Coordinates of C-alpha atoms in Angstrom, one line a residue:
M82 CA 84.3 -21.9 10.0
N83 CA 80.7 -21.0 9.1
K84 CA 79.4 -17.5 8.7
I85 CA 76.0 -17.0 9.3
D86 CA 74.7 -13.2 9.3
Q87 CA 78.2 -12.1 10.6
L88 CA 78.1 -14.5 13.1
S89 CA 81.2 -16.9 13.0
F90 CA 81.3 -20.5 14.5
K91 CA 82.9 -23.6 14.2
L92 CA 81.4 -27.4 14.4
T93 CA 82.9 -29.6 16.4
E94 CA 84.3 -32.8 15.0
E95 CA 81.2 -34.2 16.1
E96 CA 78.8 -32.0 14.7
Q97 CA 80.2 -31.7 11.3
A98 CA 80.4 -35.7 11.3
A99 CA 76.2 -35.2 11.8
V100 CA 76.1 -32.9 9.0
N101 CA 78.0 -34.9 6.6
S102 CA 76.0 -38.0 7.5
Y103 CA 72.8 -36.0 6.9
Y104 CA 74.1 -34.7 3.9
D105 CA 75.3 -38.1 2.5
S106 CA 71.9 -39.6 3.0
L107 CA 70.5 -37.2 0.3
K108 CA 73.4 -37.0 -2.4
D109 CA 71.1 -38.8 -5.0
H110 CA 68.4 -36.1 -4.6
R111 CA 68.1 -33.1 -7.2
F112 CA 66.6 -29.6 -5.3
D113 CA 66.0 -26.9 -7.3
P114 CA 69.2 -24.6 -7.4
K115 CA 66.7 -21.5 -6.1
I116 CA 66.3 -22.9 -3.1
A117 CA 69.9 -24.8 -2.4
G118 CA 71.5 -22.5 -0.1
Q119 CA 68.7 -22.3 1.8
L120 CA 68.0 -25.9 1.9
S121 CA 71.3 -26.7 2.9
N122 CA 71.2 -24.7 5.7
A123 CA 67.6 -26.1 6.7
L124 CA 69.1 -29.4 6.6
A125 CA 72.3 -28.8 8.5
A126 CA 70.3 -27.4 11.4
K127 CA 68.0 -30.7 11.3
A128 CA 71.1 -32.7 11.1
L129 CA 72.6 -30.8 14.6
L130 CA 68.8 -30.9 15.9
E131 CA 69.1 -34.8 15.8
Y132 CA 72.6 -34.6 16.7
A133 CA 71.6 -32.7 20.5
K134 CA 68.9 -35.3 20.7
T135 CA 71.5 -38.3 20.4
Q136 CA 73.6 -36.4 23.5
I137 CA 70.3 -35.9 25.4
S138 CA 69.8 -39.9 25.5
M139 CA 73.1 -40.2 26.1
A140 CA 72.6 -38.3 28.8
D141 CA 69.6 -39.8 30.0
S142 CA 71.6 -43.3 30.0
D143 CA 75.1 -41.9 31.5
K144 CA 74.1 -39.9 34.4
N145 CA 77.9 -39.3 35.5
N146 CA 78.1 -37.4 32.1
R147 CA 74.7 -35.9 32.2
N148 CA 76.3 -31.9 32.0
Q149 CA 78.7 -32.9 29.2
Y150 CA 76.2 -34.1 27.0
T151 CA 73.7 -31.7 27.9
E152 CA 75.8 -28.9 27.5
K153 CA 77.0 -30.5 23.5
A154 CA 73.0 -30.4 23.0
V155 CA 72.7 -26.7 24.0
L156 CA 75.5 -25.9 21.7
A157 CA 74.4 -27.8 18.7
V158 CA 71.0 -26.6 18.5
G159 CA 72.0 -22.8 19.0
K160 CA 74.1 -23.7 16.0
A161 CA 71.0 -25.2 14.6
Y162 CA 68.9 -22.0 15.2
T163 CA 71.9 -19.8 13.5
F164 CA 71.3 -22.1 10.3
H165 CA 67.6 -21.9 10.2
A166 CA 65.6 -19.5 13.0
L167 CA 63.3 -21.5 13.8
P168 CA 61.3 -20.7 16.6
I169 CA 60.7 -24.7 17.4
Y170 CA 64.7 -24.7 17.9
I171 CA 64.7 -22.0 20.8
F172 CA 61.7 -24.1 22.3
A173 CA 64.3 -27.3 21.9
L174 CA 67.1 -24.9 23.5
A175 CA 65.3 -24.0 26.6
T176 CA 64.1 -27.7 27.5
Y177 CA 67.8 -28.5 27.4
I178 CA 68.8 -25.5 29.6
E179 CA 66.0 -26.7 31.5
M180 CA 67.5 -30.1 31.9
R181 CA 70.6 -28.4 33.2
S182 CA 68.8 -27.1 36.1
S183 CA 69.3 -23.4 34.9
I184 CA 65.6 -22.8 35.4
A185 CA 65.5 -19.0 35.3
S186 CA 67.7 -19.0 31.9
A187 CA 65.1 -21.8 30.8
K188 CA 62.5 -19.6 31.7
K189 CA 63.7 -16.6 30.1
T190 CA 64.6 -18.7 26.8
Y191 CA 61.0 -20.1 27.1
Q192 CA 59.7 -16.5 26.9
N193 CA 62.3 -16.3 23.4
F194 CA 60.5 -18.7 22.0
L195 CA 57.4 -17.7 22.6
D196 CA 58.0 -14.2 21.5
A197 CA 60.0 -15.3 18.1
Q198 CA 57.0 -17.9 17.4
S199 CA 54.5 -15.0 17.8
K200 CA 56.1 -13.2 14.7
F201 CA 57.0 -16.0 12.8
M202 CA 55.7 -16.5 9.1
P203 CA 56.9 -19.7 7.9
D204 CA 58.3 -20.0 4.2
E205 CA 57.9 -23.5 2.0
I206 CA 60.9 -24.4 3.3
S207 CA 60.7 -24.1 6.9
S208 CA 56.9 -25.5 6.7
F209 CA 58.4 -28.8 5.5
F210 CA 60.8 -28.8 8.4
L211 CA 58.2 -27.7 10.6
R212 CA 56.2 -31.3 10.0
D213 CA 58.1 -33.1 12.5
F214 CA 57.1 -30.6 15.3
N215 CA 54.0 -29.7 17.4
S216 CA 54.0 -26.1 17.4
T217 CA 51.1 -25.5 19.6
A218 CA 52.1 -28.1 22.2
A219 CA 55.3 -26.3 22.5
I220 CA 53.5 -22.8 23.0
E221 CA 51.6 -24.5 25.8
I222 CA 54.2 -26.0 27.6
A223 CA 56.2 -22.8 27.2
K224 CA 53.7 -20.9 29.0
S225 CA 53.3 -23.6 31.8
K226 CA 57.0 -23.8 32.5
I227 CA 57.0 -19.7 32.4
A228 CA 54.0 -19.8 34.7
S229 CA 55.6 -22.3 37.1
N230 CA 57.7 -21.7 40.2

């Protein structure tokens, strides 16, 4: 059971395996103990996001089980945000919600992304994890999605 900011949730076996695999790939690295907890949470979030992306790939290739895979992706990326509150994870969540054809909910989530992004001040760890994302493009996409009918 994970407790983050008074929220309790349990990772599924698949999610926990993804996190463990990510941690295992870094087991020989040394990190500053002052940032170990924050880094551990950020790594867990990254692993969950990668797991979510895998679920989306599976949804794209297995149309019969698309809803099952997209639901797993939505849940995993929500947990990722709980571990490491990067607004870009809200953007990912919105795209996965949109894949479920929940357009109104997706638009609301895109707006939540824009709101969070406008207040976001990344620290060093967040900046490191954001290197793989284009936040400027995500902002433009979110605005476009909200404006569309």
